[in-house]
CSV table of C-alpha atoms in Angstrom, one decimal:
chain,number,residue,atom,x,y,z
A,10,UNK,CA,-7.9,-5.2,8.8
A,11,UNK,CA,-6.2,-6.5,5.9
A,12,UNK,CA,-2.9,-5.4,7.3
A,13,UNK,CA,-3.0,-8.0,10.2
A,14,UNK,CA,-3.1,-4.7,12.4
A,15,UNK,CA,-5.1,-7.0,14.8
A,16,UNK,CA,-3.1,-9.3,15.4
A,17,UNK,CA,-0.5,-7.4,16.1
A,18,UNK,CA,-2.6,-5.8,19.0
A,19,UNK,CA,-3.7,-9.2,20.4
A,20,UNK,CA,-0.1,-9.9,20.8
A,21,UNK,CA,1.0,-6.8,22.6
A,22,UNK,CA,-1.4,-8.1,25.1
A,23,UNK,CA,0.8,-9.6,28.2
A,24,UNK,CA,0.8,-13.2,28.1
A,25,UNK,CA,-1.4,-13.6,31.0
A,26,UNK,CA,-4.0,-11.8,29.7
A,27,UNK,CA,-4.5,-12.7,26.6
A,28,UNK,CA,-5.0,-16.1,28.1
A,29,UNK,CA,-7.5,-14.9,30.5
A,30,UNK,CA,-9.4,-13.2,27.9
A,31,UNK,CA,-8.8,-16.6,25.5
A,32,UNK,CA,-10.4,-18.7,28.1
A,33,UNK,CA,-13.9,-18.8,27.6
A,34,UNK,CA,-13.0,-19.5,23.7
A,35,UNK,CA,-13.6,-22.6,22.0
A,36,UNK,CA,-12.3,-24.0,18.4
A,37,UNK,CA,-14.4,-24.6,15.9
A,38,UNK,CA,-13.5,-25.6,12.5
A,39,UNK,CA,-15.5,-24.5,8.9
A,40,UNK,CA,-15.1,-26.2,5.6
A,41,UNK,CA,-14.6,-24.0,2.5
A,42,UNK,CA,-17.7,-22.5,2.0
A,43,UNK,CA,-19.2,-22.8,5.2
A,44,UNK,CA,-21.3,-19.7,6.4
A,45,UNK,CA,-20.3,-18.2,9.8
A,46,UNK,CA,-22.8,-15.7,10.7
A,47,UNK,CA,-24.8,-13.4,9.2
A,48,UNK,CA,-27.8,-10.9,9.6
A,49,UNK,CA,-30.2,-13.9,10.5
A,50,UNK,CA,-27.6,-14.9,13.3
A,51,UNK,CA,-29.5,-15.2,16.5
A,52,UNK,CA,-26.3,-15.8,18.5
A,53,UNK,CA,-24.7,-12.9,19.3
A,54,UNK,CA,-20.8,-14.4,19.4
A,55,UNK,CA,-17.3,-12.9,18.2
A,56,UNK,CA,-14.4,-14.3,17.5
A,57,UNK,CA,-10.8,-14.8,16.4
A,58,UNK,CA,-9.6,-16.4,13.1
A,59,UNK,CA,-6.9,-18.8,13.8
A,60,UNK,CA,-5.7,-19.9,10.2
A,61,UNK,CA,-7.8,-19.5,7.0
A,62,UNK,CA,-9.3,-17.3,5.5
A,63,UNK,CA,-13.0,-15.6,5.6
A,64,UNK,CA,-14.5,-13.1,3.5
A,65,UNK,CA,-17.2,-10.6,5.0
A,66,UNK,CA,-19.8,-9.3,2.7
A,67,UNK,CA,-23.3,-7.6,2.5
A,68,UNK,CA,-25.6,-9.1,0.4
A,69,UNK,CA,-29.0,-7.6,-1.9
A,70,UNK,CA,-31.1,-10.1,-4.5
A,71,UNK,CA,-28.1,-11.2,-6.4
A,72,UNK,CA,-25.7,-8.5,-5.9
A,73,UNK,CA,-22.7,-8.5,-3.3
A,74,UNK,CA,-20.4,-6.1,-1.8
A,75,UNK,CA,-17.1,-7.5,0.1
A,76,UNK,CA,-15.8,-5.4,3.1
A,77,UNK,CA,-12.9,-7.0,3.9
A,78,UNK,CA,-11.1,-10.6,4.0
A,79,UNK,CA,-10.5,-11.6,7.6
A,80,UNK,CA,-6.9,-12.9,8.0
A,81,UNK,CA,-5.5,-14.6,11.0
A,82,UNK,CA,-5.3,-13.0,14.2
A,83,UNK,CA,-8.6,-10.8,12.9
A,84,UNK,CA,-11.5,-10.6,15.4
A,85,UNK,CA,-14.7,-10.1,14.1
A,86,UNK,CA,-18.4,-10.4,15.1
A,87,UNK,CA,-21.1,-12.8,13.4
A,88,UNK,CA,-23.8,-10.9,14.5
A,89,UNK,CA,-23.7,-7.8,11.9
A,90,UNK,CA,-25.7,-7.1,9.0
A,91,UNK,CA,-22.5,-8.8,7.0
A,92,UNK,CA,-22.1,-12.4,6.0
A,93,UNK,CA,-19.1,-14.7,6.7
A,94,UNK,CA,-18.0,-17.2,4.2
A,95,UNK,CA,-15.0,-19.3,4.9
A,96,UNK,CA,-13.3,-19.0,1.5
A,97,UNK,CA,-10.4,-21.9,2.5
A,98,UNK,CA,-10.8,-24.2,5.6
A,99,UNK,CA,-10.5,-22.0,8.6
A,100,UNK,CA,-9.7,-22.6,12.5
A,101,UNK,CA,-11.7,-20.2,14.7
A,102,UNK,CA,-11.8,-19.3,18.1
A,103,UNK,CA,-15.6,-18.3,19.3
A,104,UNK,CA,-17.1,-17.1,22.2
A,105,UNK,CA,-20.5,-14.9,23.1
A,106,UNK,CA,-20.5,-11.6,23.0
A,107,UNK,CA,-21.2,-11.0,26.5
A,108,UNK,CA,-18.9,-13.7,27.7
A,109,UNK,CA,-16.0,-11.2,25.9
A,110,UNK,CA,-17.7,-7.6,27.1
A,111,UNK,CA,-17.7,-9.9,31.0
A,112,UNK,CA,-14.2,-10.5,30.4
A,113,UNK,CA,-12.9,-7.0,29.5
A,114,UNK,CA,-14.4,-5.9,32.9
A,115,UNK,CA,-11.9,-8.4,34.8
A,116,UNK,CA,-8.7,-7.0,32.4
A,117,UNK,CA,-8.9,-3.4,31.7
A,118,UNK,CA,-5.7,-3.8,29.6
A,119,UNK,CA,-7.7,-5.9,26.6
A,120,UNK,CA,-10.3,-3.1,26.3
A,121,UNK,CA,-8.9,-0.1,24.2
A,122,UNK,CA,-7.1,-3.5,22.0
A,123,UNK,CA,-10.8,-4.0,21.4
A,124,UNK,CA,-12.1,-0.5,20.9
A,125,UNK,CA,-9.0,-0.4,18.4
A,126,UNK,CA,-10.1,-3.6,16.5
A,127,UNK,CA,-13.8,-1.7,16.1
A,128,UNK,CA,-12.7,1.6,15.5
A,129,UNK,CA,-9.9,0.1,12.3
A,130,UNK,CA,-13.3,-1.8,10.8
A,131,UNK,CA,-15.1,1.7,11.4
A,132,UNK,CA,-12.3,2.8,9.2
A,133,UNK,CA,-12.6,0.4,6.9
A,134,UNK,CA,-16.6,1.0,5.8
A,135,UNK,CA,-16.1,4.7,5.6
A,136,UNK,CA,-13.2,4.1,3.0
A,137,UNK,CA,-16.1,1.6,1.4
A,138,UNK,CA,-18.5,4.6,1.7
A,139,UNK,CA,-16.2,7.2,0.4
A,140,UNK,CA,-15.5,4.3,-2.7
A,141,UNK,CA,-19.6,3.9,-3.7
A,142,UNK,CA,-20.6,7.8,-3.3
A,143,UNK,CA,-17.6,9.2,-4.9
A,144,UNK,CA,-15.5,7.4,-7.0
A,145,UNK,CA,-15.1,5.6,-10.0
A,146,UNK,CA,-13.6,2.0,-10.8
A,147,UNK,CA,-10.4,3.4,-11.5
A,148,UNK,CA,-10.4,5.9,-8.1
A,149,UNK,CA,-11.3,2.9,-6.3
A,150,UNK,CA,-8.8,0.9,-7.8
A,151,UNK,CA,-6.3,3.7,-7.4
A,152,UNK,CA,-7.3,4.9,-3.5
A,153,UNK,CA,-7.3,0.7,-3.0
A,154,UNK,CA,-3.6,0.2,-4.0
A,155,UNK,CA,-2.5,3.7,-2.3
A,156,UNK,CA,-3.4,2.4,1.0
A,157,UNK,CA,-1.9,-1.0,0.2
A,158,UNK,CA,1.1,0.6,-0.9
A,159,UNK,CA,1.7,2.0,2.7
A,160,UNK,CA,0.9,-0.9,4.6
A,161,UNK,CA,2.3,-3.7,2.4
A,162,UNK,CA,4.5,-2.0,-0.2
A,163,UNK,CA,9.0,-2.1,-0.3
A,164,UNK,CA,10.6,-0.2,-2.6
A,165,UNK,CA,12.3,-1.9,-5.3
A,166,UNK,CA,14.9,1.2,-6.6
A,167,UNK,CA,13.8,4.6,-6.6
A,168,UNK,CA,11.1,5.1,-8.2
A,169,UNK,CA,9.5,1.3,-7.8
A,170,UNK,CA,7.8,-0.4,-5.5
A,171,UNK,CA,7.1,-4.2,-4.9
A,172,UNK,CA,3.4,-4.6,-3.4
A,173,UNK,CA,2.6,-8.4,-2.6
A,174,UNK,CA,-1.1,-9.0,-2.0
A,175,UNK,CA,-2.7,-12.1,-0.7
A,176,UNK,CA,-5.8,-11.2,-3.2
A,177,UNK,CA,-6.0,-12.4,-7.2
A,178,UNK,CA,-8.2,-10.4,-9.3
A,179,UNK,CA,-11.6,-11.8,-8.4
A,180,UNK,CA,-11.1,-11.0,-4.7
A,181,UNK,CA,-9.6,-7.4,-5.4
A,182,UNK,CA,-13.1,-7.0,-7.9
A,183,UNK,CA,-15.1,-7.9,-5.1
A,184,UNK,CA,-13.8,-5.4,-2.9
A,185,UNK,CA,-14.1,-2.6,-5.2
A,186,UNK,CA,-17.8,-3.3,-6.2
A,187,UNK,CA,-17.0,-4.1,-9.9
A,188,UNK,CA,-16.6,-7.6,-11.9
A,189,UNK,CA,-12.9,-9.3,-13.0
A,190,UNK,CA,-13.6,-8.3,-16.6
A,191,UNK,CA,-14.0,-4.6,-15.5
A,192,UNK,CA,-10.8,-4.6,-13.3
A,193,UNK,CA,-8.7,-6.9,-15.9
A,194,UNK,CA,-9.5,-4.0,-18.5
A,195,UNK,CA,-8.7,-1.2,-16.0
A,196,UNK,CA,-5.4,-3.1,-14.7
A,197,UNK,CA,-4.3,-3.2,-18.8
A,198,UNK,CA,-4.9,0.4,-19.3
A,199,UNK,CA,-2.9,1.2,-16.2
A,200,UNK,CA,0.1,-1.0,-17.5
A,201,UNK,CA,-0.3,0.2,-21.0
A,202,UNK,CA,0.6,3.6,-19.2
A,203,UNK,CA,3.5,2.9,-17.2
A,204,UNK,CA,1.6,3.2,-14.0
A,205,UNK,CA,2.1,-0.7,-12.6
A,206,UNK,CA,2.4,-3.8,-13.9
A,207,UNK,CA,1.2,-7.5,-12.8
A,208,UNK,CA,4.4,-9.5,-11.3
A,209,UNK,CA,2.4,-12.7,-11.2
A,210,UNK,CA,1.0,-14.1,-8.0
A,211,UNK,CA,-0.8,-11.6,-6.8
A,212,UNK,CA,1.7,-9.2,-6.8
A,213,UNK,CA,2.0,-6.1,-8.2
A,214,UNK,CA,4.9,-3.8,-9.7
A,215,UNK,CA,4.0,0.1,-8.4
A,216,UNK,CA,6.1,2.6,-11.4
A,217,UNK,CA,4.5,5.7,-10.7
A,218,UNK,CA,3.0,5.8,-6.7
A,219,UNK,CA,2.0,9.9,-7.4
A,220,UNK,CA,-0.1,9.0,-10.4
A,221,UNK,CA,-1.8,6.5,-8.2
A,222,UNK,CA,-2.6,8.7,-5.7
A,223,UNK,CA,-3.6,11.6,-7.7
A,224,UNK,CA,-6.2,9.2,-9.5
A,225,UNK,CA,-7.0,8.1,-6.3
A,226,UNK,CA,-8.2,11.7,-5.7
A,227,UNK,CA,-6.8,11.9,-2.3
A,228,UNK,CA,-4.7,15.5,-2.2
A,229,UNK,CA,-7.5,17.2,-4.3
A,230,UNK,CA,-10.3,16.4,-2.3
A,231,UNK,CA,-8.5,17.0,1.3
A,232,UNK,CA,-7.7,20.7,-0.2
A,233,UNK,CA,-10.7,21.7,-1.6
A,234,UNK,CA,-12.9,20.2,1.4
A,235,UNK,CA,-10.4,22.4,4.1
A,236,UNK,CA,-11.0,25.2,1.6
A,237,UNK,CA,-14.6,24.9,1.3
A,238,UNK,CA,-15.7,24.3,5.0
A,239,UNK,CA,-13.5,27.4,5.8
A,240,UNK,CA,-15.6,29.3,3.2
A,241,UNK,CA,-18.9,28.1,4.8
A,242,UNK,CA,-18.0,28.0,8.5
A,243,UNK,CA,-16.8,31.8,8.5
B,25,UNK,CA,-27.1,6.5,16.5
B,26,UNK,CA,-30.2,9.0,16.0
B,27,UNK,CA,-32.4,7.2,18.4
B,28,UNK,CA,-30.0,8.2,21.1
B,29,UNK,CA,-28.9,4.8,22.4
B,30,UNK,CA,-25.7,5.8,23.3
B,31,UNK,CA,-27.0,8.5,25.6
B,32,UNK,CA,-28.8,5.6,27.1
B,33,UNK,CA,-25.8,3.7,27.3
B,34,UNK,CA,-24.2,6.4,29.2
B,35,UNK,CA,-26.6,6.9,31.6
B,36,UNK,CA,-26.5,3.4,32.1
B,37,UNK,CA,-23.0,3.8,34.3
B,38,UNK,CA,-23.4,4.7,37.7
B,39,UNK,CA,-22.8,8.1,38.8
B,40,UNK,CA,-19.1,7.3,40.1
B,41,UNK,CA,-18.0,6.0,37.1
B,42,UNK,CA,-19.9,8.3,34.9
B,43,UNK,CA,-18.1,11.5,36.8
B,44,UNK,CA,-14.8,9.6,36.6
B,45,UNK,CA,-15.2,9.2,33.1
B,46,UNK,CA,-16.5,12.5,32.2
B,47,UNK,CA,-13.1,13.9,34.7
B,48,UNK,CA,-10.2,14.5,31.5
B,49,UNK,CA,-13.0,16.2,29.5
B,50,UNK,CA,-12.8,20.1,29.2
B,51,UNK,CA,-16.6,22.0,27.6
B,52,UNK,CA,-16.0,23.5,24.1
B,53,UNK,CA,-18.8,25.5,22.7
B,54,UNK,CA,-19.7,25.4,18.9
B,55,UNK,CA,-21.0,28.3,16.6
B,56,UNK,CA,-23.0,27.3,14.0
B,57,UNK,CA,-21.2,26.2,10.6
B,58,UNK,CA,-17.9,25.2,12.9
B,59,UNK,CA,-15.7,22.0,11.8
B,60,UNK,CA,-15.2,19.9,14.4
B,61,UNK,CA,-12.6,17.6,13.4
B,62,UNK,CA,-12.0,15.7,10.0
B,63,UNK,CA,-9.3,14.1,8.3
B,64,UNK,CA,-7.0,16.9,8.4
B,65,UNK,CA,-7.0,16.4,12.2
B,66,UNK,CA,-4.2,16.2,13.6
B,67,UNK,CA,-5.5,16.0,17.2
B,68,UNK,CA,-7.1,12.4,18.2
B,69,UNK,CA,-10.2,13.3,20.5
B,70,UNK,CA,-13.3,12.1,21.7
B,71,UNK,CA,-16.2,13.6,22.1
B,72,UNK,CA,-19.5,13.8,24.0
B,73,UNK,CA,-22.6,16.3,22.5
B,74,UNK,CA,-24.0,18.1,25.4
B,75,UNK,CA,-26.3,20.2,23.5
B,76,UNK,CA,-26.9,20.9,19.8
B,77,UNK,CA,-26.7,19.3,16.6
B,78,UNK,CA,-23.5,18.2,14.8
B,79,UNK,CA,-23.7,16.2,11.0
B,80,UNK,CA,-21.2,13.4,10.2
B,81,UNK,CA,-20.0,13.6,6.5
B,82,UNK,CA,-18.0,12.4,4.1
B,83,UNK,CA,-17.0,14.6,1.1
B,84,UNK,CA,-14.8,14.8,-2.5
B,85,UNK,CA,-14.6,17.0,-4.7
B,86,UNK,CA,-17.9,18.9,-4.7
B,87,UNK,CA,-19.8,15.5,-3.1
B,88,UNK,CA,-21.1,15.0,0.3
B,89,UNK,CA,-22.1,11.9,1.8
B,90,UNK,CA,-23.6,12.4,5.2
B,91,UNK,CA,-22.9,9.6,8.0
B,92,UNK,CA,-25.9,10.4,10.6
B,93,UNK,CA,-26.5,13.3,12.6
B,94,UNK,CA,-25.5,13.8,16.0
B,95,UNK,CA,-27.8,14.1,18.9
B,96,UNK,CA,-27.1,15.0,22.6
B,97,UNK,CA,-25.4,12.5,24.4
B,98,UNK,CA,-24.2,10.9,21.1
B,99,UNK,CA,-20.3,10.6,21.4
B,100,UNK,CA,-17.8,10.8,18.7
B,101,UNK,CA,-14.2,11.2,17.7
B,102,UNK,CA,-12.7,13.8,16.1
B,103,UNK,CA,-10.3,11.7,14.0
B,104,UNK,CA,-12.3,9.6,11.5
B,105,UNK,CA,-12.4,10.1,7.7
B,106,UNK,CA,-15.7,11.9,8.4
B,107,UNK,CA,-16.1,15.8,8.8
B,108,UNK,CA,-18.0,17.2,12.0
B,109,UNK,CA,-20.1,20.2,11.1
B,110,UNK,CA,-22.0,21.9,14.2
B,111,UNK,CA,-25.6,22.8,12.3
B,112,UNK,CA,-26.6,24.6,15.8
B,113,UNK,CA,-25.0,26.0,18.1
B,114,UNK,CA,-23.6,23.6,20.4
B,115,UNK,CA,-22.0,22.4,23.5
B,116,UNK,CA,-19.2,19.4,23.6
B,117,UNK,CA,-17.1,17.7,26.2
B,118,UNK,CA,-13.8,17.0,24.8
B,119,UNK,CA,-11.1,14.8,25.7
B,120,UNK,CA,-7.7,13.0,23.9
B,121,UNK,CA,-8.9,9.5,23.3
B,122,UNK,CA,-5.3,8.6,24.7
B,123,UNK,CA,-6.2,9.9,28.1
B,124,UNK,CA,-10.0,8.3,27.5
B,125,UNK,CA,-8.2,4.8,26.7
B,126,UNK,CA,-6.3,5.2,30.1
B,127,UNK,CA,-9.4,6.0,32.0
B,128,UNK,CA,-11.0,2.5,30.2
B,129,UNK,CA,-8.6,1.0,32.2
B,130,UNK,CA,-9.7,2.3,35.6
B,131,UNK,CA,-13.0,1.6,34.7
B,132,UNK,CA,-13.5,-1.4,33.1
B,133,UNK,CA,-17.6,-0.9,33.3
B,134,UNK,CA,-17.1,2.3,30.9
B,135,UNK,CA,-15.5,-0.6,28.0
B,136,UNK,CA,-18.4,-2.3,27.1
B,137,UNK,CA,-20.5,1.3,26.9
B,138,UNK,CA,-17.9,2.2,24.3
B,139,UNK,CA,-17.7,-0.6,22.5
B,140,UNK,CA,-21.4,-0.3,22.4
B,141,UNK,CA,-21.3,3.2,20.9
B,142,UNK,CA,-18.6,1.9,17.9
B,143,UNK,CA,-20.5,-1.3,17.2
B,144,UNK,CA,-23.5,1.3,16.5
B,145,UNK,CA,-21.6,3.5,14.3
B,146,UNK,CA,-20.3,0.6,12.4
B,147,UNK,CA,-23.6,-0.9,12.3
B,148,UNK,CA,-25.1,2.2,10.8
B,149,UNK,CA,-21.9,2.4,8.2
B,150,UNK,CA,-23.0,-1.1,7.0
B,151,UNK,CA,-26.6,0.3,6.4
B,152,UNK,CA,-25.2,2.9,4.4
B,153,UNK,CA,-23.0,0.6,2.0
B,154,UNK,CA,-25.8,-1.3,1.7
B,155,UNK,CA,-28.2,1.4,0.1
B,156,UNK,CA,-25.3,2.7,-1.7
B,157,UNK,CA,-24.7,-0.3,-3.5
B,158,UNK,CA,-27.6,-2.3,-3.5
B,159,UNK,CA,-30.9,0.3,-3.1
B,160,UNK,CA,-31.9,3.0,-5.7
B,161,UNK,CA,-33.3,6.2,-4.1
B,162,UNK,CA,-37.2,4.9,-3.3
B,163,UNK,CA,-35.1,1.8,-1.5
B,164,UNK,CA,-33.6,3.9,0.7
B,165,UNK,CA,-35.9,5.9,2.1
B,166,UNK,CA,-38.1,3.1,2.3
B,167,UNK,CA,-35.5,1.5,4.6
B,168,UNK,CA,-34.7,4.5,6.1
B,169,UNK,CA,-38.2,4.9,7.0
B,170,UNK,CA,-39.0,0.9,8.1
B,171,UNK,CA,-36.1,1.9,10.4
B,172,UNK,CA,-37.0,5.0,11.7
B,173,UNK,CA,-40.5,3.3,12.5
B,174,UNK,CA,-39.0,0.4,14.8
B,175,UNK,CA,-37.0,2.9,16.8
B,176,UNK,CA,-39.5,6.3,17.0
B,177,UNK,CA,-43.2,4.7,15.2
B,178,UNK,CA,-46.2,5.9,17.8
B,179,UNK,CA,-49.6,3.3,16.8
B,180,UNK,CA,-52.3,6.1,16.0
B,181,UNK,CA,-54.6,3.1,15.0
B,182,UNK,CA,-55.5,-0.2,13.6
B,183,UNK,CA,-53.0,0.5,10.2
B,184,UNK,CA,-51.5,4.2,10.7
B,185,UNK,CA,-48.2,5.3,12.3
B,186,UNK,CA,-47.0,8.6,13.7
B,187,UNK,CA,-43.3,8.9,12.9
B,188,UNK,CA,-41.6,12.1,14.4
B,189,UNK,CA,-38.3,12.9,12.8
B,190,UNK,CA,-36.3,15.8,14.0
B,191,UNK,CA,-35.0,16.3,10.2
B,192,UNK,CA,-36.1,18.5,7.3
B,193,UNK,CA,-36.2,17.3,4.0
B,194,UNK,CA,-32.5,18.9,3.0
B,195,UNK,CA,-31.3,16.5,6.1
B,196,UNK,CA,-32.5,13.0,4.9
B,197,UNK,CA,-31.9,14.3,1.3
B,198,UNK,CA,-28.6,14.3,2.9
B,199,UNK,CA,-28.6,10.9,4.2
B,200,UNK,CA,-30.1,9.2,1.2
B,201,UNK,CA,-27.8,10.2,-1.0
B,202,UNK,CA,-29.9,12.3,-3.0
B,203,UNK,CA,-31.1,15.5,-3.8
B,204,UNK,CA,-33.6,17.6,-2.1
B,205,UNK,CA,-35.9,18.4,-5.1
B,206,UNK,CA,-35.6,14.1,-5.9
B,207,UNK,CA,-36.3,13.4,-2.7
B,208,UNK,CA,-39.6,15.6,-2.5
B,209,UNK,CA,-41.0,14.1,-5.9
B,210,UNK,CA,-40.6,10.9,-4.2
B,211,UNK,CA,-42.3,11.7,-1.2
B,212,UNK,CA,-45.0,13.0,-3.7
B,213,UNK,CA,-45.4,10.0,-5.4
B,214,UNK,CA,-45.6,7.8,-2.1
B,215,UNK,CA,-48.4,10.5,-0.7
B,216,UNK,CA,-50.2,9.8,-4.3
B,217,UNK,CA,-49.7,5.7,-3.7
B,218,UNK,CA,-51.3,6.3,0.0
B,219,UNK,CA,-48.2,5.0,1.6
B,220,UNK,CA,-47.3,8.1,3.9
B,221,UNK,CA,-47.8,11.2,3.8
B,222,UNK,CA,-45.9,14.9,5.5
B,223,UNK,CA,-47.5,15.9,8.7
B,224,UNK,CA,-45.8,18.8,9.0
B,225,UNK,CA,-42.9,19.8,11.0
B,226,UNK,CA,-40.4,16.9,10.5
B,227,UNK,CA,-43.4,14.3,11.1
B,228,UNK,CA,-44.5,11.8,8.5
B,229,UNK,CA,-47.6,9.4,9.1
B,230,UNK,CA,-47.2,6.1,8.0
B,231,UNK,CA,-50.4,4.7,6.4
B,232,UNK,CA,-48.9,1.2,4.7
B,233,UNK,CA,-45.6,-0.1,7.3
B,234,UNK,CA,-46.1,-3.1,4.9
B,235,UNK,CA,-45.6,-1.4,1.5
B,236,UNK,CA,-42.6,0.4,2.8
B,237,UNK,CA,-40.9,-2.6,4.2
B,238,UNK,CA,-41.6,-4.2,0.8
B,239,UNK,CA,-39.7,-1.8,-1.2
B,240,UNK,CA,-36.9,-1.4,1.2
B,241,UNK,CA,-36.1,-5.0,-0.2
B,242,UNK,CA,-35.8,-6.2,3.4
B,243,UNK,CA,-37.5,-9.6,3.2
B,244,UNK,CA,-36.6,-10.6,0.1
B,245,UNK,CA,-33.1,-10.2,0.7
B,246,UNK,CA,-32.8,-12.3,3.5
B,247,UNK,CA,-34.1,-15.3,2.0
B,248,UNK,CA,-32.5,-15.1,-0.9
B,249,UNK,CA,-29.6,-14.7,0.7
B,250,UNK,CA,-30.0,-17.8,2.5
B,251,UNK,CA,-31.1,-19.7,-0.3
B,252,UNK,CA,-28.6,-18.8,-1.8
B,253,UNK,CA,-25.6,-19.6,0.4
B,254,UNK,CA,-27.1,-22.8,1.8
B,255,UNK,CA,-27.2,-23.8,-2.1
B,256,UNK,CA,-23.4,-22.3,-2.4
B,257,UNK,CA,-22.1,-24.2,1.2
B,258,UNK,CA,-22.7,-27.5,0.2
């Protein structure tokens, strides 16, 4: 939901409902650092991040895998098997889970903005799935600024495109399973060979988008899964 | 979604709303081995299992992740990253999720049911990042298994469980991650340890609960992980 895809969709509610379905929300306030909810969350509650930002990740022993940074506009749930961790001082709008599912009864226009909002993060883990069972760092990496590159990117001349990203290297390593070291190596290599370069800022210079994607592996492995599911379905 | 909640949730509508629901959708019947939908779909739809047995997978190159497996009454949509393979014959409803986002509307007691059914499927996609990056193969069966236990476990006595699973060894080898011939030396090894052993026929009994929930790394995790973040908030 990095793409504020959310928000959007909260705003093409009409005004009155997205008041009625704001009512039983109040403000709270977290701190940097402050923990919203997580798999030991009795309260079942969702909610709307108003300014900040929050990062949502599973955690094992001492590992960690980030899913996503919530921006605002995002709605999200605390009551997952993923923790929430205010990474700057946030503004968030909270209510119970039921209170929102009681709502949706009483405005029928708020529900499939909802159903959207799950079905995006739906999206998102199986991209996270795809990322752990099949690829490498650099696939990751590769699949990671493709997508970004559709959402986010303008092209700069013909060949070049600008991609700003509200992530520096420690976030994007967190969200591709791998440490900074690892990804500052990787992002090297990949200037070394004309693919991008760093524009400072956390913005990157795309060269050459169809090397991306081919390392990305996404054309090869649509193909030969059509291919090979015709094979075995016939 | 294997302990067919969502079939629950379904019936859980009254009969009105259920038949008005269920009015857009038109039967398709399944050989075995058919593809469903996948990412090459070009049609969104959304689907209901009448009858039969469909798997949910992920694949690259010559890798296959499998999501869950599909069970009457389970609904789905066609237009996911995921592959739909019928493994049986089998029976679907089918509808565009446009026109089932329209009926929402009309039937605001259907929204929660599918929101429901989503937050379930993205639940069960967080389980799966989690083994993927945190849990070697023993880890995930043995969280496979603790999970299996809380949803289908029958109490044969003081310390033993029955645990009936309608899936063969090649099916959870499927959902682990793993091979078939890893998976079964595992099994071996627990069977030797006198923490389960086969039953035949898809049943396992379940002679130490404790030991497996041990090594699926459930408690541990937890407090560590608010330990941890307690220690990191403040």
């Amino acid at each position: 939901m990095n793409d504020h895809q959310s928000q959007r969709l909260l705003d093409a509610l009409s005004e009155p409902s997205r008041a009625a379905l704001l009512e039983g929300f109040r403000v709270r306030r977290l701190v940097q650092g402050e923990i919203l909810g997580g798999p030991q969350e009795i309260r079942d509650s969702v909610f709307i991040l108003r300014s900040g930002r929050i990062r949502v990740f599973l955690t094992f022993e001492d590992k960690e895998q980030t899913l996503t940074f919530l921006e605002p506009g995002d709605i999200y749930s605390t009551h997952s098997r993923a923790y929430l961790q205010a990474i700057s001082e946030c503004d968030v709008l909270v209510t119970e889970t039921r209170t929102m599912l009681g709502k949706l009864a009483e405005l029928p226009e708020a529900a499939p903005v909802v159903i959207r909002v799950l079905a995006q993060s739906l999206g998102n883990a199986m991209q996270i799935i795809e990322d752990l069972a099949f690829r490498d760092v650099e696939g990751r990496l590769a699949r990671f600024l493709d997508g970004m590159l559709l959402r986010k990117g303008e092209l700069v001349d013909a060949r070049s495109w600008r991609l700003p990203l509200a992530l520096n290297t420690e976030d994007i390593a967190q969200l591709l399973g791998t440490t900074r070291q690892t990804l500052s190596s990787l992002i090297a290599r990949l200037t070394r060979e004309g693919i991008l370069e760093r524009d400072g800022g956390g913005t990157f210079l795309i060269h050459r988008a169809d090397l991306l994607r081919e390392r990305s592996g996404w054309r090869y492995s649509s193909w030969r899964a059509q291919e090979k599911h015709a094979l075995s379905a016939g």
